[in-house]
Amino acid sequence: MSFPKGFFWGGATAANQYEGGYIDGGKGIALNDVVTGGDGLNRIPRKLIIDYNGQEQELEAFSEVPKGAKVKIKEGIYYPSHKATDFYHHWKEDIHLFAEMGFNMFRMSINWTRIFPNGDDETPNMEGLKFYEEIFKECKSLGIEPLVTICHFDLPIKFANEGNGWADRKVVDAYEKYAITVFEYYKDLVTYWLTINEINMNKVFMISGVHDNQSDQQAYEQGIYHTFIGSAKAVIAGHKINPNFKIGLMIAQQGFYPYTCNPEDVMACIDKEREVCWFYGDVQCRGYYPSYKIKELERKGVVLEKLPGDDEILKEGVVDFYSHSYYHSFTAAAVIDGKKVTDGNQMTGLDNPYLKASDWGWTIDPVGLRIQLNKIWDRYQLPIMIVENGLGAKDVLEEDGSIHDDYRINFMRDHIVQMKKAIELDGVDLIAYTPWGCIDLVSAGTGEMEKRYGMIYVDMDNDGNGTLNRYKKDSFYWYKKVAESNGEDLD
Ligand code: BGP
């Protein structure tokens, strides 16, 4: 059993959780810069502070934000993205560690507000463009292919405070201009691009900037529609700028099983997977809204506002490959009442009694990864990249600087075994594996440091205290063997 030659072994990060330097080098403020820290195990949610109707209020970060509210940064409060784990000042050291670990791919994101501080400035911030240029050059010199997410949870705050986020068409124009700028500037340094991170999770305010995003279904659906148009326009423009570009979608692969073999539960499962995943894949891989979504919009009375030519844009702007995160799975039932709910990536779902879970309650389901890879492959026949996967866990830094994270090694090994099976036994065209948070960074869901995914430890706690020194975990040495043996040596 072996992975194809040239398979990409790497790791994944995102600027909003890793980069820091939140106002350095001319950077502007993004939505994630106004989200406070939280604590997942003690159920303290991340918060937003808003001015609304002349009053200051605190809201849970994943709740609805009323129209007219303005989010802001308040003195004296700790905002984890501001320093994050300081890639801004450690990038060279970190990239060298990645190279030592055997990476031939490194997933990172460009911070939109480092290039266009307000999101829609006339000209780009050259300091920001140069910052990433140095990073990509360093990667290339070490044989590492950058995989670049154009927008990973960092919508410029202006679009949320002065408008309605992605529900406003002008955000599509700003995103397109931003994408063209980075495509042109890095056209000889970057080949692999992802348009919008976890586009299927782009529904909450702190990611999409759309206010009243559940109560106002018109704005909610319009916002989603605009992310598709933005992504498709980027694909079209990117292919013109460099025909060798490979531009992919990025979906949070939330796999579901029927809760029981009751046909009603099976149908509920189909509905759930369509709602959460396939709708997003269908539009971006096939180039049009699927029939089940058209029917749903009709039922809801939502009429999407389209511009002439939009249908053609969606068609032409289909992606070159499918990329996704995979952490866990859920179950789906026709009747939810009384059933146990479990936590997960940006959403909750029904629990599965056959699976164990992490300390944060996310189920551990390696076979589920093979199942999802097969479903994606059967549906689209496009190359697939797993661009996030991993176990969020507490680590202990020993006196001698070692970290014994056998739990993380076991998790990754079990998932890689299933990837092998998908390639060897099912013929899935899997081309990359970039596990999440290859170096410790801030959790997106809970805003804490304690939930670590890295193979490199960063000395920093939930309140931002620590030396920021980097230490190699046991998983570092293990993953190096895996990468260097092209997935043969998993011991
Ligand atoms: C995905 C995001 C990442 C990352 C990951 C892990 O949703 O794309 O940004 O954070 O999930 O989630 P968490 O950090 O909440 O554990």
Short mmCIF file of C-alpha atoms and ligand atoms in Angstrom, two decimals:
data_model
loop_
_atom_site.label_atom_id
_atom_site.label_comp_id
_atom_site.label_asym_id
_atom_site.label_seq_id
_atom_site.Cartn_x
_atom_site.Cartn_y
_atom_site.Cartn_z
CA MET A 1 0.00 0.00 0.00
CA SER A 2 1.50 3.34 -0.91
CA PHE A 3 0.63 6.96 -1.50
CA PRO A 4 1.17 8.25 -5.03
CA LYS A 5 4.52 9.81 -5.86
CA GLY A 6 4.41 13.55 -5.26
CA PHE A 7 1.74 13.29 -2.57
CA PHE A 8 1.73 16.44 -0.48
CA TRP A 9 2.53 16.02 3.22
CA GLY A 10 2.27 19.24 5.13
CA GLY A 11 0.42 21.18 7.75
CA ALA A 12 -2.21 23.91 7.89
CA THR A 13 -2.59 27.28 9.60
CA ALA A 14 -4.61 30.47 9.21
CA ALA A 15 -3.52 34.06 9.68
CA ASN A 16 -6.34 34.97 12.07
CA GLN A 17 -5.25 32.29 14.53
CA TYR A 18 -1.50 32.17 13.94
CA GLU A 19 -0.10 35.38 12.55
CA GLY A 20 -0.62 38.09 15.15
CA GLY A 21 0.90 41.52 14.41
CA TYR A 22 -2.69 42.66 14.10
CA ILE A 23 -1.91 46.33 13.42
CA ASP A 24 1.73 45.98 12.40
CA GLY A 25 2.90 46.83 8.91
CA GLY A 26 -0.22 48.78 8.02
CA LYS A 27 -2.68 45.96 8.67
CA GLY A 28 -6.34 46.89 9.19
CA ILE A 29 -8.90 45.29 11.51
CA ALA A 30 -10.67 42.08 10.51
CA LEU A 31 -13.74 40.53 12.08
CA ASN A 32 -11.72 37.98 14.00
CA ASP A 33 -9.72 40.76 15.66
CA VAL A 34 -12.80 41.74 17.66
CA VAL A 35 -13.58 38.28 19.05
CA THR A 36 -12.47 37.67 22.65
CA GLY A 37 -10.91 34.51 24.05
CA GLY A 38 -13.04 31.78 25.62
CA ASP A 39 -12.64 28.46 27.38
CA GLY A 40 -14.19 25.38 25.80
CA LEU A 41 -13.88 22.96 28.71
CA ASN A 42 -15.46 25.42 31.14
CA ARG A 43 -18.03 26.45 28.57
CA ILE A 44 -17.08 30.12 28.55
CA PRO A 45 -17.94 31.29 25.02
CA ARG A 46 -16.01 33.77 22.90
CA LYS A 47 -17.66 37.19 22.93
CA LEU A 48 -18.25 40.22 20.79
CA ILE A 49 -18.63 43.71 22.20
CA ILE A 50 -21.04 45.83 20.26
CA ASP A 51 -22.47 49.32 20.30
CA TYR A 52 -26.16 49.10 19.60
CA ASN A 53 -28.90 51.68 20.09
CA GLY A 54 -26.43 53.91 21.92
CA GLN A 55 -25.46 51.20 24.38
CA GLU A 56 -22.55 48.88 24.82
CA GLN A 57 -23.47 45.18 24.92
CA GLU A 58 -21.74 41.83 25.12
CA LEU A 59 -22.87 39.00 22.83
CA GLU A 60 -21.79 35.43 22.38
CA ALA A 61 -19.60 35.37 19.30
CA PHE A 62 -21.59 32.71 17.47
CA SER A 63 -24.98 34.30 18.13
CA GLU A 64 -26.94 36.72 15.97
CA VAL A 65 -25.77 40.30 15.80
CA PRO A 66 -28.60 42.78 15.21
CA LYS A 67 -28.60 45.00 12.16
CA GLY A 68 -27.14 48.39 12.97
CA ALA A 69 -24.82 47.06 15.68
CA LYS A 70 -21.15 47.94 15.45
CA VAL A 71 -18.54 45.53 16.76
CA LYS A 72 -15.49 47.01 18.41
CA ILE A 73 -12.26 46.42 20.28
CA LYS A 74 -12.47 47.37 23.96
CA GLU A 75 -9.45 48.45 26.01
CA GLY A 76 -8.29 46.04 28.68
CA ILE A 77 -9.73 42.92 27.07
CA TYR A 78 -7.56 40.15 25.68
CA TYR A 79 -8.14 39.42 22.00
CA PRO A 80 -6.25 36.26 20.98
CA SER A 81 -5.80 37.12 17.30
CA HIS A 82 -3.79 40.24 18.13
CA LYS A 83 -0.69 38.30 18.99
CA ALA A 84 -1.85 34.76 18.18
CA THR A 85 1.28 32.58 18.18
CA ASP A 86 3.21 35.32 16.43
CA PHE A 87 4.03 33.89 13.02
CA TYR A 88 4.54 37.55 12.12
CA HIS A 89 7.85 37.55 13.97
CA HIS A 90 8.67 33.82 13.88
CA TRP A 91 7.92 32.90 10.29
CA LYS A 92 11.46 32.02 9.25
CA GLU A 93 12.09 29.82 12.27
CA ASP A 94 8.72 28.11 11.82
CA ILE A 95 9.13 27.41 8.12
CA HIS A 96 12.51 25.87 8.81
CA LEU A 97 10.91 23.63 11.41
CA PHE A 98 8.28 22.60 8.85
CA ALA A 99 11.02 21.77 6.36
CA GLU A 100 12.79 19.72 9.02
CA MET A 101 9.52 17.86 9.62
CA GLY A 102 9.52 16.81 5.97
CA PHE A 103 6.77 19.11 4.69
CA ASN A 104 6.49 19.57 0.95
CA MET A 105 3.35 21.71 1.38
CA PHE A 106 2.40 24.41 3.86
CA ARG A 107 -1.12 25.74 4.09
CA MET A 108 -1.44 29.31 5.32
CA SER A 109 -3.74 32.22 4.63
CA ILE A 110 -3.19 35.76 3.53
CA ASN A 111 -4.85 38.21 5.86
CA TRP A 112 -7.19 40.27 3.70
CA THR A 113 -6.67 43.34 5.91
CA ARG A 114 -2.89 43.13 5.56
CA ILE A 115 -3.29 43.68 1.82
CA PHE A 116 -6.33 45.98 1.85
CA PRO A 117 -6.55 47.41 5.40
CA ASN A 118 -10.15 48.56 4.95
CA GLY A 119 -11.09 45.82 2.55
CA ASP A 120 -11.74 48.08 -0.40
CA ASP A 121 -8.84 50.55 -0.51
CA GLU A 122 -7.82 52.03 -3.82
CA THR A 123 -4.31 50.55 -3.72
CA PRO A 124 -2.85 47.60 -1.82
CA ASN A 125 -0.56 47.88 1.18
CA MET A 126 2.87 47.09 -0.24
CA GLU A 127 4.29 46.17 3.15
CA GLY A 128 1.68 43.44 3.44
CA LEU A 129 2.35 42.13 -0.06
CA LYS A 130 6.09 42.04 0.63
CA PHE A 131 5.59 40.24 3.93
CA TYR A 132 4.00 37.21 2.27
CA GLU A 133 6.39 37.37 -0.67
CA GLU A 134 9.32 36.70 1.66
CA ILE A 135 7.45 33.80 3.23
CA PHE A 136 6.59 32.16 -0.09
CA LYS A 137 10.17 32.57 -1.29
CA GLU A 138 11.47 30.93 1.85
CA CYS A 139 9.02 28.04 1.41
CA LYS A 140 10.05 27.53 -2.20
CA SER A 141 13.75 27.59 -1.33
CA LEU A 142 13.10 24.73 1.11
CA GLY A 143 11.05 22.65 -1.32
CA ILE A 144 7.74 23.54 0.30
CA GLU A 145 4.76 24.30 -1.94
CA PRO A 146 2.57 27.02 -0.40
CA LEU A 147 -1.16 26.28 -0.32
CA VAL A 148 -2.77 29.65 0.19
CA THR A 149 -6.25 30.41 1.51
CA ILE A 150 -7.36 33.78 0.22
CA CYS A 151 -9.98 34.36 2.93
CA HIS A 152 -9.92 32.45 6.21
CA PHE A 153 -12.32 34.04 8.71
CA ASP A 154 -10.92 37.55 8.26
CA LEU A 155 -13.50 39.71 6.58
CA PRO A 156 -12.50 43.38 6.92
CA ILE A 157 -14.52 44.84 9.78
CA LYS A 158 -15.74 47.75 7.71
CA PHE A 159 -18.00 45.43 5.73
CA ALA A 160 -19.77 44.33 8.91
CA ASN A 161 -19.93 47.71 10.62
CA GLU A 162 -20.94 49.82 7.63
CA GLY A 163 -23.01 47.23 5.84
CA ASN A 164 -24.25 43.69 5.95
CA GLY A 165 -21.14 41.65 5.24
CA TRP A 166 -21.29 39.20 2.33
CA ALA A 167 -24.98 40.04 1.84
CA ASP A 168 -23.77 43.24 0.13
CA ARG A 169 -22.71 42.77 -3.47
CA LYS A 170 -19.87 45.25 -3.02
CA VAL A 171 -18.06 42.68 -0.87
CA VAL A 172 -17.91 40.43 -3.94
CA ASP A 173 -16.21 43.23 -5.88
CA ALA A 174 -13.76 43.90 -3.06
CA TYR A 175 -12.97 40.21 -2.70
CA GLU A 176 -12.42 39.86 -6.44
CA LYS A 177 -10.06 42.82 -6.49
CA TYR A 178 -8.17 41.43 -3.49
CA ALA A 179 -7.91 37.98 -5.11
CA ILE A 180 -6.67 39.45 -8.40
CA THR A 181 -4.08 41.50 -6.50
CA VAL A 182 -2.58 38.51 -4.75
CA PHE A 183 -2.82 36.27 -7.82
CA GLU A 184 -0.87 38.81 -9.85
CA TYR A 185 1.69 39.55 -7.19
CA TYR A 186 2.43 35.91 -6.35
CA LYS A 187 1.79 34.34 -9.74
CA ASP A 188 5.26 32.83 -9.91
CA LEU A 189 5.45 31.78 -6.27
CA VAL A 190 2.09 30.17 -5.49
CA THR A 191 0.31 27.53 -7.58
CA TYR A 192 -2.27 26.11 -5.14
CA TRP A 193 -5.05 28.36 -3.86
CA LEU A 194 -8.22 27.98 -1.78
CA THR A 195 -10.82 30.67 -2.32
CA ILE A 196 -12.80 30.81 0.97
CA ASN A 197 -12.16 28.70 4.05
CA GLU A 198 -15.02 26.46 5.14
CA ILE A 199 -17.41 28.29 2.88
CA ASN A 200 -20.22 26.18 4.36
CA MET A 201 -19.59 27.68 7.80
CA ASN A 202 -19.61 31.19 6.39
CA LYS A 203 -23.04 31.73 7.92
CA VAL A 204 -22.24 33.12 11.32
CA PHE A 205 -21.72 36.80 11.77
CA MET A 206 -18.13 36.57 12.93
CA ILE A 207 -17.17 34.96 9.64
CA SER A 208 -19.56 36.44 7.09
CA GLY A 209 -20.39 39.75 8.75
CA VAL A 210 -24.08 39.24 7.89
CA HIS A 211 -26.33 40.63 10.63
CA ASP A 212 -29.49 38.85 11.84
CA ASN A 213 -28.19 35.94 9.84
CA GLN A 214 -30.78 33.38 10.88
CA SER A 215 -33.88 35.53 11.32
CA ASP A 216 -33.32 37.33 8.05
CA GLN A 217 -33.27 34.42 5.62
CA GLN A 218 -33.14 36.71 2.60
CA ALA A 219 -29.85 38.28 3.73
CA TYR A 220 -28.55 34.94 4.94
CA GLU A 221 -29.08 33.19 1.60
CA GLN A 222 -27.94 36.24 -0.34
CA GLY A 223 -24.69 36.25 1.67
CA ILE A 224 -24.05 32.61 0.82
CA TYR A 225 -24.85 33.27 -2.84
CA HIS A 226 -22.34 36.12 -2.90
CA THR A 227 -19.58 33.93 -1.50
CA PHE A 228 -20.15 31.56 -4.43
CA ILE A 229 -20.03 34.41 -6.93
CA GLY A 230 -16.89 35.79 -5.27
CA SER A 231 -15.21 32.39 -5.29
CA ALA A 232 -16.18 31.72 -8.94
CA LYS A 233 -14.92 35.13 -10.03
CA ALA A 234 -11.62 34.44 -8.30
CA VAL A 235 -11.31 31.08 -10.09
CA ILE A 236 -11.98 32.71 -13.47
CA ALA A 237 -9.53 35.56 -12.85
CA GLY A 238 -6.86 33.24 -11.43
CA HIS A 239 -6.91 30.98 -14.46
CA LYS A 240 -6.44 33.99 -16.73
CA ILE A 241 -3.52 35.31 -14.68
CA ASN A 242 -1.72 31.97 -14.59
CA PRO A 243 -3.24 29.01 -16.42
CA ASN A 244 -1.16 26.70 -14.22
CA PHE A 245 -2.94 27.80 -11.07
CA LYS A 246 -4.89 25.11 -9.26
CA ILE A 247 -7.74 26.75 -7.39
CA GLY A 248 -9.89 24.79 -4.99
CA LEU A 249 -12.93 25.12 -2.77
CA MET A 250 -12.71 24.47 0.97
CA ILE A 251 -15.52 22.84 2.90
CA ALA A 252 -15.88 21.75 6.54
CA GLN A 253 -16.70 18.13 5.81
CA GLN A 254 -19.37 17.42 8.40
CA GLY A 255 -20.21 13.78 7.81
CA PHE A 256 -23.52 12.37 9.06
CA TYR A 257 -24.85 8.86 9.61
CA PRO A 258 -28.52 8.02 9.98
CA TYR A 259 -29.27 7.78 13.71
CA THR A 260 -31.03 4.45 13.06
CA CYS A 261 -32.00 2.41 9.98
CA ASN A 262 -35.51 3.87 10.16
CA PRO A 263 -36.03 5.22 6.60
CA GLU A 264 -37.14 8.55 8.11
CA ASP A 265 -33.74 8.87 9.76
CA VAL A 266 -32.00 7.92 6.52
CA MET A 267 -33.86 10.68 4.70
CA ALA A 268 -33.07 13.12 7.51
CA CYS A 269 -29.41 12.22 7.04
CA ILE A 270 -29.53 12.90 3.30
CA ASP A 271 -31.17 16.26 3.99
CA LYS A 272 -28.58 17.15 6.60
CA GLU A 273 -25.58 16.34 4.42
CA ARG A 274 -27.07 18.33 1.56
CA GLU A 275 -27.79 21.28 3.81
CA VAL A 276 -24.40 21.32 5.48
CA CYS A 277 -21.99 20.09 2.78
CA TRP A 278 -23.23 19.04 -0.65
CA PHE A 279 -25.01 22.27 -1.47
CA TYR A 280 -21.65 24.05 -1.25
CA GLY A 281 -19.80 21.38 -3.19
CA ASP A 282 -22.52 21.08 -5.83
CA VAL A 283 -22.49 24.79 -6.65
CA GLN A 284 -18.72 25.11 -6.78
CA CYS A 285 -18.00 21.81 -8.57
CA ARG A 286 -20.97 21.76 -10.94
CA GLY A 287 -21.59 25.45 -11.42
CA TYR A 288 -25.27 25.80 -10.54
CA TYR A 289 -27.71 25.58 -7.64
CA PRO A 290 -28.95 22.00 -7.11
CA SER A 291 -32.68 21.27 -7.42
CA TYR A 292 -33.14 20.55 -3.67
CA LYS A 293 -31.79 24.03 -2.85
CA ILE A 294 -33.95 25.75 -5.46
CA LYS A 295 -36.99 24.05 -3.92
CA GLU A 296 -35.93 25.08 -0.42
CA LEU A 297 -35.55 28.72 -1.46
CA GLU A 298 -39.00 28.60 -3.05
CA ARG A 299 -40.47 27.25 0.19
CA LYS A 300 -38.75 29.96 2.21
CA GLY A 301 -39.90 32.66 -0.18
CA VAL A 302 -36.32 33.76 -0.80
CA VAL A 303 -35.62 35.24 -4.22
CA LEU A 304 -31.91 35.69 -4.78
CA GLU A 305 -30.81 38.98 -6.28
CA LYS A 306 -28.68 38.17 -9.28
CA LEU A 307 -26.85 40.34 -11.77
CA PRO A 308 -26.91 39.56 -15.48
CA GLY A 309 -24.13 37.10 -16.24
CA ASP A 310 -24.08 35.54 -12.77
CA ASP A 311 -25.23 32.13 -13.98
CA GLU A 312 -22.38 32.05 -16.48
CA ILE A 313 -19.91 33.10 -13.77
CA LEU A 314 -20.95 30.20 -11.56
CA LYS A 315 -20.59 27.81 -14.51
CA GLU A 316 -17.22 29.06 -15.64
CA GLY A 317 -15.84 29.44 -12.14
CA VAL A 318 -15.96 25.80 -11.10
CA VAL A 319 -13.00 24.68 -9.04
CA ASP A 320 -10.01 22.54 -10.00
CA PHE A 321 -10.06 20.44 -6.85
CA TYR A 322 -12.04 19.77 -3.69
CA SER A 323 -10.45 20.47 -0.33
CA HIS A 324 -11.93 19.97 3.08
CA SER A 325 -11.39 19.80 6.80
CA TYR A 326 -12.30 16.62 8.63
CA TYR A 327 -12.45 16.30 12.38
CA HIS A 328 -15.41 14.15 13.41
CA SER A 329 -18.88 12.94 12.39
CA PHE A 330 -22.45 13.32 13.63
CA THR A 331 -25.69 11.42 13.30
CA ALA A 332 -28.98 12.79 11.97
CA ALA A 333 -32.52 11.82 12.95
CA ALA A 334 -36.03 12.73 11.86
CA VAL A 335 -36.98 13.43 15.48
CA ILE A 336 -34.28 15.13 17.49
CA ASP A 337 -36.01 15.56 20.87
CA GLY A 338 -34.33 13.86 23.79
CA LYS A 339 -31.30 12.63 21.83
CA LYS A 340 -27.79 13.37 23.02
CA VAL A 341 -26.12 16.29 21.26
CA THR A 342 -22.36 16.47 20.80
CA ASP A 343 -19.98 19.35 20.08
CA GLY A 344 -18.14 19.75 16.81
CA ASN A 345 -16.42 22.07 14.38
CA GLN A 346 -18.47 25.31 14.28
CA MET A 347 -21.67 23.34 14.91
CA THR A 348 -23.26 20.66 17.07
CA GLY A 349 -25.03 17.47 16.02
CA LEU A 350 -26.45 14.25 17.36
CA ASP A 351 -24.04 11.89 19.07
CA ASN A 352 -22.96 8.43 17.90
CA PRO A 353 -22.82 5.74 20.61
CA TYR A 354 -20.22 3.77 18.62
CA LEU A 355 -17.60 6.51 18.82
CA LYS A 356 -15.36 7.92 21.53
CA ALA A 357 -14.76 11.64 21.73
CA SER A 358 -11.96 14.13 22.44
CA ASP A 359 -11.88 16.15 25.68
CA TRP A 360 -13.75 18.84 23.77
CA GLY A 361 -16.49 16.38 22.86
CA TRP A 362 -15.64 15.98 19.15
CA THR A 363 -16.16 12.36 18.09
CA ILE A 364 -13.13 10.43 16.82
CA ASP A 365 -14.01 8.62 13.60
CA PRO A 366 -11.17 7.64 11.26
CA VAL A 367 -13.37 5.34 9.15
CA GLY A 368 -15.70 8.30 8.71
CA LEU A 369 -12.87 10.00 6.84
CA ARG A 370 -12.70 7.15 4.32
CA ILE A 371 -16.48 7.31 3.99
CA GLN A 372 -16.40 11.04 3.27
CA LEU A 373 -13.52 10.71 0.79
CA ASN A 374 -15.56 8.12 -1.08
CA LYS A 375 -18.70 10.22 -1.07
CA ILE A 376 -16.80 13.25 -2.41
CA TRP A 377 -15.03 11.20 -5.07
CA ASP A 378 -18.22 9.45 -6.19
CA ARG A 379 -20.00 12.77 -6.46
CA TYR A 380 -17.41 14.95 -8.20
CA GLN A 381 -14.43 12.95 -9.53
CA LEU A 382 -12.08 15.80 -8.68
CA PRO A 383 -8.70 15.58 -6.94
CA ILE A 384 -9.12 15.90 -3.17
CA MET A 385 -6.98 17.55 -0.52
CA ILE A 386 -7.53 17.01 3.20
CA VAL A 387 -6.43 20.45 4.35
CA GLU A 388 -7.38 20.14 8.02
CA ASN A 389 -7.54 17.20 10.40
CA GLY A 390 -6.27 16.62 13.89
CA LEU A 391 -6.91 16.21 17.56
CA GLY A 392 -7.37 19.21 19.81
CA ALA A 393 -5.85 18.14 23.11
CA LYS A 394 -4.08 19.41 26.23
CA ASP A 395 -0.32 18.92 26.14
CA VAL A 396 2.23 18.92 28.94
CA LEU A 397 5.57 20.60 28.41
CA GLU A 398 8.07 18.56 30.44
CA GLU A 399 11.04 20.05 32.29
CA ASP A 400 13.40 18.92 29.53
CA GLY A 401 11.33 20.56 26.80
CA SER A 402 9.75 17.36 25.50
CA ILE A 403 6.02 16.81 24.91
CA HIS A 404 4.74 13.24 24.85
CA ASP A 405 1.64 13.36 22.68
CA ASP A 406 1.07 9.72 21.77
CA TYR A 407 -2.72 10.45 21.70
CA ARG A 408 -2.13 12.80 18.75
CA ILE A 409 0.11 10.31 16.96
CA ASN A 410 -2.54 7.60 17.37
CA PHE A 411 -5.25 9.90 16.05
CA MET A 412 -3.26 10.85 12.96
CA ARG A 413 -2.04 7.31 12.32
CA ASP A 414 -5.60 5.97 12.38
CA HIS A 415 -6.72 8.63 9.91
CA ILE A 416 -3.76 8.10 7.58
CA VAL A 417 -4.51 4.36 7.51
CA GLN A 418 -8.01 5.20 6.26
CA MET A 419 -6.59 7.61 3.67
CA LYS A 420 -4.40 4.76 2.40
CA LYS A 421 -7.42 2.52 2.10
CA ALA A 422 -9.32 5.17 0.20
CA ILE A 423 -6.46 5.45 -2.27
CA GLU A 424 -5.52 1.77 -2.49
CA LEU A 425 -8.87 0.06 -2.24
CA ASP A 426 -11.31 2.68 -3.52
CA GLY A 427 -9.18 4.54 -6.06
CA VAL A 428 -9.89 7.96 -4.57
CA ASP A 429 -7.68 10.68 -6.09
CA LEU A 430 -6.36 12.07 -2.82
CA ILE A 431 -3.38 14.36 -3.39
CA ALA A 432 -2.60 16.12 -0.09
CA TYR A 433 -2.78 15.92 3.68
CA THR A 434 -2.14 19.07 5.68
CA PRO A 435 -3.19 18.45 9.30
CA TRP A 436 -4.57 21.42 11.16
CA GLY A 437 -2.53 23.67 13.41
CA CYS A 438 0.73 21.87 12.65
CA ILE A 439 2.16 24.40 15.07
CA ASP A 440 0.06 25.39 18.09
CA LEU A 441 -2.26 28.31 17.45
CA VAL A 442 -5.46 29.83 18.81
CA SER A 443 -8.63 27.75 18.58
CA ALA A 444 -11.25 29.22 16.24
CA GLY A 445 -14.23 27.90 18.14
CA THR A 446 -13.16 28.58 21.69
CA GLY A 447 -10.42 31.21 21.32
CA GLU A 448 -8.12 29.35 23.70
CA MET A 449 -4.56 28.01 23.52
CA GLU A 450 -5.16 25.01 25.72
CA LYS A 451 -6.82 23.12 22.86
CA ARG A 452 -3.68 22.31 20.92
CA TYR A 453 -3.35 20.55 17.57
CA GLY A 454 0.33 21.16 16.81
CA MET A 455 3.29 18.92 16.27
CA ILE A 456 5.27 21.94 17.42
CA TYR A 457 4.44 23.32 20.85
CA VAL A 458 4.27 27.08 21.40
CA ASP A 459 4.76 28.31 24.94
CA MET A 460 1.72 30.50 25.46
CA ASP A 461 -1.35 30.17 27.69
CA ASN A 462 -5.01 31.10 27.27
CA ASP A 463 -4.36 34.67 28.43
CA GLY A 464 -1.48 35.24 26.06
CA ASN A 465 1.31 34.76 28.63
CA GLY A 466 4.42 32.80 27.70
CA THR A 467 7.77 33.00 25.94
CA LEU A 468 6.39 31.99 22.51
CA ASN A 469 9.32 29.58 22.31
CA ARG A 470 8.83 26.59 20.02
CA TYR A 471 9.38 22.95 21.13
CA LYS A 472 9.18 19.75 19.10
CA LYS A 473 6.54 17.30 20.32
CA ASP A 474 6.92 13.52 19.91
CA SER A 475 4.47 13.83 17.00
CA PHE A 476 7.03 16.07 15.24
CA TYR A 477 9.51 13.21 14.95
CA TRP A 478 6.76 10.74 14.07
CA TYR A 479 5.28 12.90 11.31
CA LYS A 480 8.76 13.48 9.86
CA LYS A 481 9.09 9.71 9.37
CA VAL A 482 5.63 9.56 7.81
CA ALA A 483 6.31 12.40 5.39
CA GLU A 484 9.79 11.24 4.46
CA SER A 485 8.61 7.67 3.81
CA ASN A 486 5.62 8.95 1.80
CA GLY A 487 3.21 7.41 4.28
CA GLU A 488 4.89 3.99 4.46
CA ASP A 489 6.34 4.25 7.95
CA LEU A 490 3.49 4.84 10.39
CA ASP A 491 5.04 3.20 13.47
C1 BGP B 1 -11.88 24.88 11.34
C2 BGP B 1 -11.13 26.08 10.93
C3 BGP B 1 -9.84 26.28 11.56
C4 BGP B 1 -9.63 25.59 12.89
C5 BGP B 1 -10.30 24.25 13.04
C6 BGP B 1 -10.30 23.65 14.42
O1 BGP B 1 -13.19 25.29 11.46
O2 BGP B 1 -10.98 26.21 9.54
O3 BGP B 1 -9.61 27.65 11.53
O4 BGP B 1 -9.66 26.40 13.94
O5 BGP B 1 -11.59 24.27 12.55
O6 BGP B 1 -11.32 24.20 15.18
P1 BGP B 1 -11.12 24.73 16.65
O7 BGP B 1 -10.00 25.69 16.54
O8 BGP B 1 -12.41 25.35 17.02
O9 BGP B 1 -10.77 23.55 17.48
#
